[in-house]
Short mmCIF file of C-alpha atoms and ligand atoms in Angstrom, two decimals:
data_model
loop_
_atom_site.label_atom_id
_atom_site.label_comp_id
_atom_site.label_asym_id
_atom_site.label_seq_id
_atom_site.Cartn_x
_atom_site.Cartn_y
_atom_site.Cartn_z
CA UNK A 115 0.00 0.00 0.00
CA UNK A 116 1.31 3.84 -1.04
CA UNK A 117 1.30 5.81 1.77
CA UNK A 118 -1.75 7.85 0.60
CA UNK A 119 -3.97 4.52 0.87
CA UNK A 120 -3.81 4.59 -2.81
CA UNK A 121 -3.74 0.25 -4.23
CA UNK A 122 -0.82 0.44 -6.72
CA UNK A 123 -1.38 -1.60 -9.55
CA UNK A 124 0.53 -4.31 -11.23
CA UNK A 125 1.19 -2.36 -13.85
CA UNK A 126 3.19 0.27 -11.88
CA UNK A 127 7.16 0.74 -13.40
CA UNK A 128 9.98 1.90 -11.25
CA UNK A 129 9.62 5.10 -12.10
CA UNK A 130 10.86 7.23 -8.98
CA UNK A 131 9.30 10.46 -9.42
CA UNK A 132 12.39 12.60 -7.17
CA UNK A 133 11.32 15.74 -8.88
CA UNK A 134 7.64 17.65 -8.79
CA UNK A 135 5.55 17.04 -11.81
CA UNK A 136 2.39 18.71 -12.56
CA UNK A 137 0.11 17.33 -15.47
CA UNK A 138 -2.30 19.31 -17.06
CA UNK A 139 -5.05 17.28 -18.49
CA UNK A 140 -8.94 18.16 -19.38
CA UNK A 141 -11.96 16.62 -18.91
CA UNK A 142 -13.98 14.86 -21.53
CA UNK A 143 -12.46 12.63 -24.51
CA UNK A 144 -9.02 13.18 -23.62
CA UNK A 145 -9.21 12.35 -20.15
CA UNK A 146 -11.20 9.33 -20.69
CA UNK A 147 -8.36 7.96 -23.12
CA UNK A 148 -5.73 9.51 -21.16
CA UNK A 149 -6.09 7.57 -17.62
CA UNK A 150 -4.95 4.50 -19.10
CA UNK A 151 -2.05 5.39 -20.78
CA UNK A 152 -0.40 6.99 -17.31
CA UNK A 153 -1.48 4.29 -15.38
CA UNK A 154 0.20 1.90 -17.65
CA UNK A 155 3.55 4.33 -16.95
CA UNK A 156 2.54 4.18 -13.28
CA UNK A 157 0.70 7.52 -12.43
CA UNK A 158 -3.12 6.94 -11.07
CA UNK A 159 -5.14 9.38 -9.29
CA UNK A 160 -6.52 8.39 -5.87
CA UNK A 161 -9.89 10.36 -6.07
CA UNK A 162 -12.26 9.25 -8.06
CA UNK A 163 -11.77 11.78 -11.66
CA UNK A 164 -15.53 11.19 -12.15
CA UNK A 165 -16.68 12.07 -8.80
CA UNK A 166 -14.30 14.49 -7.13
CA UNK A 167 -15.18 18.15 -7.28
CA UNK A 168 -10.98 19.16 -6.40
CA UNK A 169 -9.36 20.57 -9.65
CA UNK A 170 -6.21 19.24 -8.53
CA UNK A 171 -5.80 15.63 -8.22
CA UNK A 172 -2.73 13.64 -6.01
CA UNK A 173 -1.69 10.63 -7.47
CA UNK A 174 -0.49 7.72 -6.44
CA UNK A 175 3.26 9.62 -6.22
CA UNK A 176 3.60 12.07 -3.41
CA UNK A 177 5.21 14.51 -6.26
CA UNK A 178 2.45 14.22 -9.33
CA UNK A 179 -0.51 16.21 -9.75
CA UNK A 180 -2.85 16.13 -11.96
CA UNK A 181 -4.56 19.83 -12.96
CA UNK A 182 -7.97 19.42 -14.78
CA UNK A 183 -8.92 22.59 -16.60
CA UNK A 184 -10.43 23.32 -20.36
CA UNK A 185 -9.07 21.97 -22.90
CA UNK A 186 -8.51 25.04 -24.65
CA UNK A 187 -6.68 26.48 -21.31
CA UNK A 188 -3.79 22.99 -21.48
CA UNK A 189 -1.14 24.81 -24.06
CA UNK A 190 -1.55 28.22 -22.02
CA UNK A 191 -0.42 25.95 -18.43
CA UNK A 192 2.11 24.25 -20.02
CA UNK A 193 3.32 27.31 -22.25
CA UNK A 194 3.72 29.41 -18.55
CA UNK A 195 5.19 26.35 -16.56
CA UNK A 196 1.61 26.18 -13.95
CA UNK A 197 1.85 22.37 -15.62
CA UNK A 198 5.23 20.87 -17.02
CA UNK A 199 3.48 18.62 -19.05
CA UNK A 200 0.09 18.30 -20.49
CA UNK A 201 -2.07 16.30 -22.88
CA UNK A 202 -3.97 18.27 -25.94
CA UNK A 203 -5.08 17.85 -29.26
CA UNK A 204 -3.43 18.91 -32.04
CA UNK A 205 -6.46 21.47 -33.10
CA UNK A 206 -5.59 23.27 -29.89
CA UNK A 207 -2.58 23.36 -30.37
CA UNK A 208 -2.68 24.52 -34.21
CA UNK A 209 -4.89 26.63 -32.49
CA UNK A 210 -2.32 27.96 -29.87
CA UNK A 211 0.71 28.06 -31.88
CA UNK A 212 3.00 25.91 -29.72
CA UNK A 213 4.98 28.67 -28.52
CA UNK A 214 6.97 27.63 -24.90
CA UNK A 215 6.05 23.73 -25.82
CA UNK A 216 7.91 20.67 -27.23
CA UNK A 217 5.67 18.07 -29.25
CA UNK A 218 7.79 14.63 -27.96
CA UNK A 219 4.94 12.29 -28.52
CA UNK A 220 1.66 11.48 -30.23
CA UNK A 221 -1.05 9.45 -27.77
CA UNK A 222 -2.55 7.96 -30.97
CA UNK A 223 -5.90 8.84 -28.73
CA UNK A 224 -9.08 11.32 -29.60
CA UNK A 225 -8.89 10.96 -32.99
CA UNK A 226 -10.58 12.84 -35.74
CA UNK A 227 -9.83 14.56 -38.50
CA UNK A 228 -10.69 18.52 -39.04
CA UNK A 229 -12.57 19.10 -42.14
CA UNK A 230 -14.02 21.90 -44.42
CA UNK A 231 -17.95 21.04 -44.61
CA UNK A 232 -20.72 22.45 -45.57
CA UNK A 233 -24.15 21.59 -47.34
CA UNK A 234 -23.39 18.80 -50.58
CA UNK A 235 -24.17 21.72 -53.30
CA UNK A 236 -21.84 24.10 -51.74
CA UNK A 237 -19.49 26.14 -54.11
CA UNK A 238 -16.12 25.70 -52.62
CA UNK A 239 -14.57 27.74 -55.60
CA UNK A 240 -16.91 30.59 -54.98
CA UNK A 241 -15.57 33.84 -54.31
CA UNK A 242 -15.27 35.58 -50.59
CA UNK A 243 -17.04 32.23 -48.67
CA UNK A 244 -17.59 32.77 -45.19
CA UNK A 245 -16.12 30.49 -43.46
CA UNK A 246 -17.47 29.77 -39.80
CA UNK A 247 -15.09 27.31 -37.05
CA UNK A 248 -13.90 27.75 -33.60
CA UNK A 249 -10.80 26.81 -35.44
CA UNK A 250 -9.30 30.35 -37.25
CA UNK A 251 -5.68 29.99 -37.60
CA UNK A 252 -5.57 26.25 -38.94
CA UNK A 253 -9.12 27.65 -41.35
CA UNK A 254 -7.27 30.85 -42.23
CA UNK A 255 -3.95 28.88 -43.19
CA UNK A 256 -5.89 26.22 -45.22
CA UNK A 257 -7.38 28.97 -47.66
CA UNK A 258 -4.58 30.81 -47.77
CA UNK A 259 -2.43 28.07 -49.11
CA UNK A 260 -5.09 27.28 -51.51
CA UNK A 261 -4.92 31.11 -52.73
CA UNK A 262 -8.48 31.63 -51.81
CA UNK A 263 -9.74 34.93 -49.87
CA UNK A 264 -12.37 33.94 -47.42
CA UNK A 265 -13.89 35.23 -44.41
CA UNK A 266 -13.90 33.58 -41.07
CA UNK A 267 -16.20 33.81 -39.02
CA UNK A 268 -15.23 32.84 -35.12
CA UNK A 269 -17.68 30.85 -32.99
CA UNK A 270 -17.04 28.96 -30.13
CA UNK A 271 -19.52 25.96 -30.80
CA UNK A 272 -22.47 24.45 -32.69
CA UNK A 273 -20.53 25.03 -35.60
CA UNK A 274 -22.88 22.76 -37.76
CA UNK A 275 -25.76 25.55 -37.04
CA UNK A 276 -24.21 28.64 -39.13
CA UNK A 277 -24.30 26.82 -42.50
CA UNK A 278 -28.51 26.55 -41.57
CA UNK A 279 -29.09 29.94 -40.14
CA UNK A 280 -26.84 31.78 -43.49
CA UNK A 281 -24.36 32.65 -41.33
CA UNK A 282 -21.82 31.13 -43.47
CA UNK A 283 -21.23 28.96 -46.67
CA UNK A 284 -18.75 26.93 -45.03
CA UNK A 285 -17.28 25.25 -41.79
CA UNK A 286 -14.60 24.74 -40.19
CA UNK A 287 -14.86 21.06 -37.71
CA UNK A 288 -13.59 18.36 -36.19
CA UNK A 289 -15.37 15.19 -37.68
CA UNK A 290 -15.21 11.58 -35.72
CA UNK A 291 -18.38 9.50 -37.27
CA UNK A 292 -20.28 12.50 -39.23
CA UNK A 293 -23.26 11.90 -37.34
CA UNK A 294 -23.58 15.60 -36.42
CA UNK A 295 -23.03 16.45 -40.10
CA UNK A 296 -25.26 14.08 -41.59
CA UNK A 297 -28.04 15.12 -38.62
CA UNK A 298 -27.78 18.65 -40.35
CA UNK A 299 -27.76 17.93 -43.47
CA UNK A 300 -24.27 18.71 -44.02
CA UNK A 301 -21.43 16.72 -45.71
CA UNK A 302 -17.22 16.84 -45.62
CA UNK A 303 -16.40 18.14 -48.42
CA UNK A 304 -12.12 19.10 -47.94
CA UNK A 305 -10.06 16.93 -45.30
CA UNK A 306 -7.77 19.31 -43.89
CA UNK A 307 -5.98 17.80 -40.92
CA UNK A 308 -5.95 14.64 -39.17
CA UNK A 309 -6.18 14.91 -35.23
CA UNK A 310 -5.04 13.03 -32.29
CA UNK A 311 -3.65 14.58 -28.90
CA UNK A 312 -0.28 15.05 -28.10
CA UNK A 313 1.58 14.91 -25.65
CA UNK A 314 3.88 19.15 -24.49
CA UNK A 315 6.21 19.35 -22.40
CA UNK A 316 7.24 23.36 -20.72
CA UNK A 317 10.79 23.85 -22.63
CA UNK A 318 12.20 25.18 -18.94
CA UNK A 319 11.11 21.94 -17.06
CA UNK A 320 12.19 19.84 -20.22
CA UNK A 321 15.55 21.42 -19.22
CA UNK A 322 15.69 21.49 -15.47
CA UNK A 323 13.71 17.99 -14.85
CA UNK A 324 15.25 16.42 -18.04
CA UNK A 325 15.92 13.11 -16.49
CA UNK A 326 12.62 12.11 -15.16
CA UNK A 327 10.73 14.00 -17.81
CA UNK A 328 12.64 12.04 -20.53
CA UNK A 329 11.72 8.96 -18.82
CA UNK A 330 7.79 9.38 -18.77
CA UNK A 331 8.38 10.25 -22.55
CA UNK A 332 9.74 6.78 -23.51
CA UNK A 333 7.52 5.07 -20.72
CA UNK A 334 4.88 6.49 -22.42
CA UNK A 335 6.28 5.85 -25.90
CA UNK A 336 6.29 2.28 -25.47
CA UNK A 337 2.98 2.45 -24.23
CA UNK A 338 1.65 3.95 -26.87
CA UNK A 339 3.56 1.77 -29.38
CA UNK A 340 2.87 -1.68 -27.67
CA UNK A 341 -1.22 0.13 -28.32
O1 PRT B 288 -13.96 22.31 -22.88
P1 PRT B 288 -13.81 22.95 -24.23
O2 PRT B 288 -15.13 23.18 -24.93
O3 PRT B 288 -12.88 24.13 -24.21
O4 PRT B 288 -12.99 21.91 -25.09
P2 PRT B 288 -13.53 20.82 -26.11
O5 PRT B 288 -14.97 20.90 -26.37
O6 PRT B 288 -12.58 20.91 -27.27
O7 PRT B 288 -13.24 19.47 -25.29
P3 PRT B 288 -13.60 18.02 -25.75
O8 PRT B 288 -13.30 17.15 -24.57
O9 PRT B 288 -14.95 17.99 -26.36
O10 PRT B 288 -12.56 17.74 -26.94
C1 PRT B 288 -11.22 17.66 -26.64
C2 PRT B 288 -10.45 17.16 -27.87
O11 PRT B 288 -10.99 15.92 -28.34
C3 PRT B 288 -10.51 18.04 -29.11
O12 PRT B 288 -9.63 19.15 -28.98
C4 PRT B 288 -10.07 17.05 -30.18
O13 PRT B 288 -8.66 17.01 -30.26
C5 PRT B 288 -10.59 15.71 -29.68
N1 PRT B 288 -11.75 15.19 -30.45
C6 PRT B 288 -11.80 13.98 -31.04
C7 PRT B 288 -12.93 15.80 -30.68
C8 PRT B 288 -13.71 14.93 -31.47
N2 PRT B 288 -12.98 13.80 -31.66
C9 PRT B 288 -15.02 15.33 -31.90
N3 PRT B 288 -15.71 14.58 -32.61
N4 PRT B 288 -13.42 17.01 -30.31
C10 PRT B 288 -14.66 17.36 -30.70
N5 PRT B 288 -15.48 16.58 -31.48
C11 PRT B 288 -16.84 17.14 -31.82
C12 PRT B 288 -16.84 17.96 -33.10
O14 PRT B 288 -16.43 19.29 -32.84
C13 PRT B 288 -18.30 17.88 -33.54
O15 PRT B 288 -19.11 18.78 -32.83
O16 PRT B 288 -17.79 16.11 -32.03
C14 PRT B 288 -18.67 16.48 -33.11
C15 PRT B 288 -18.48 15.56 -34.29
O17 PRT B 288 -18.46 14.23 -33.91
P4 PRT B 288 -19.11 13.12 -34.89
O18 PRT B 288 -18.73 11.80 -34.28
O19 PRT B 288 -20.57 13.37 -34.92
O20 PRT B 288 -18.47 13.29 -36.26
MG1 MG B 289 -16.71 20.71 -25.68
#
């Protein structure tokens, strides 16, 4: 037994976690698909992630937290160092730009792909289409490269309702089975990206805990790879 009471599992390494880590991780897909990749590297919260109320979880290690906030917020943590490491998807972090952050590692986990959609007539050649997404940069760049001037339109969900309403021709989305789109009435039309989260690491802990961030990279590497 761990001295917090915690039951550590047979699948715990011999990681020693010496220095202070602090995980940034949000709630919803990622988490879900996240849990049993750091157990499998030896990290497990002890209160219940479904239950608990507490934004910051202890683990298992006297020295690991876990910090749940939005999933739009994980870059921002890990960019200031309030979380050396963090898991997020790569929209968000198209999104954020990756400034302050290393990429080491792909989870292979919450995948989709981000796609241009709209209804199955739509003109994508037409001139000045307004382009609706909660994703701007990674919309803007697409166009861009194609030489197309659009407009973009930012929203911050229920993207699939501005194509409906005329508040744009297009949108911008993440698309896992294209049940929303088909329950709209919309289509993919232009694959733009595929997604999956990732996992960043703060450059200044990457430097100052090198050893024991290094090693929960390749623990988690061969976690990933063994799938
Ligand atoms: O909390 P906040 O609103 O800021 O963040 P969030 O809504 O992005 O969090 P969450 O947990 O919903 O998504 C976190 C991450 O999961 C995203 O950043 C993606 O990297 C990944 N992911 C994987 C997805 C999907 N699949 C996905 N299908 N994120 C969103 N969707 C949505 C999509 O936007 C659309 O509304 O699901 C709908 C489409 O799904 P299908 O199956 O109908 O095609
Ligand atoms: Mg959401």
């Amino acid at each position: 037994m761990h001295p917090s009471g915690a039951q550590l599992s047979d699948a715990d390494t011999d990681m020693n976690f010496h220095t202070p880590l602090t995980i940034a991780l949000s709630k919803g897909r990622i988490f879900k698909d996240t849990l049993p990749l750091l157990k499998a590297a030896g990290i497990e919260p002890v209160d219940d992630p479904d239950t608990t109320r507490k934004l910051i979880l202890d683990t298992n290690h006297d020295n690991v937290k876990l910090v749940l906030i939005r999933a739009t917020d994980v870059p921002t943590y890990v960019q200031w160092g309030a979380a050396d490491l963090g898991v997020t998807g790569k929209d968000t972090l198209m999104e954020h730009g990756g400034d302050g952050l290393y990429e080491p590692l792909d989870l292979q986990i919450a995948k989709c792909g981000m796609w241009v959609a709209g209804f199955p007539d739509a003109d994508l050649a037409a001139r000045r289409l307004r382009i609706a997404t909660k994703y701007v940069r990674a919309a803007r760049d697409h166009f861009a490269a194609k030489g197309q001037q659009v407009e973009i339109i930012k929203l911050y969900g229920s993207m699939e309702l501005a194509p409906i309403v005329g508040l744009s021709d297009l949108i911008v989305d993440l698309v896992e089975t294209g049940n929303t789109l088909k329950a709209n009435g919309l289509v993919t039309l232009e694959h733009m990206h595929d997604i999956s989260s990732r996992l960043v690491v703060n450059k200044a802990s990457w430097k100052m805990k090198h050893a024991t961030l290094s090693e929960l990279v390749e623990e988690l590497r061969s976690v990933v790879e063994k799938g």
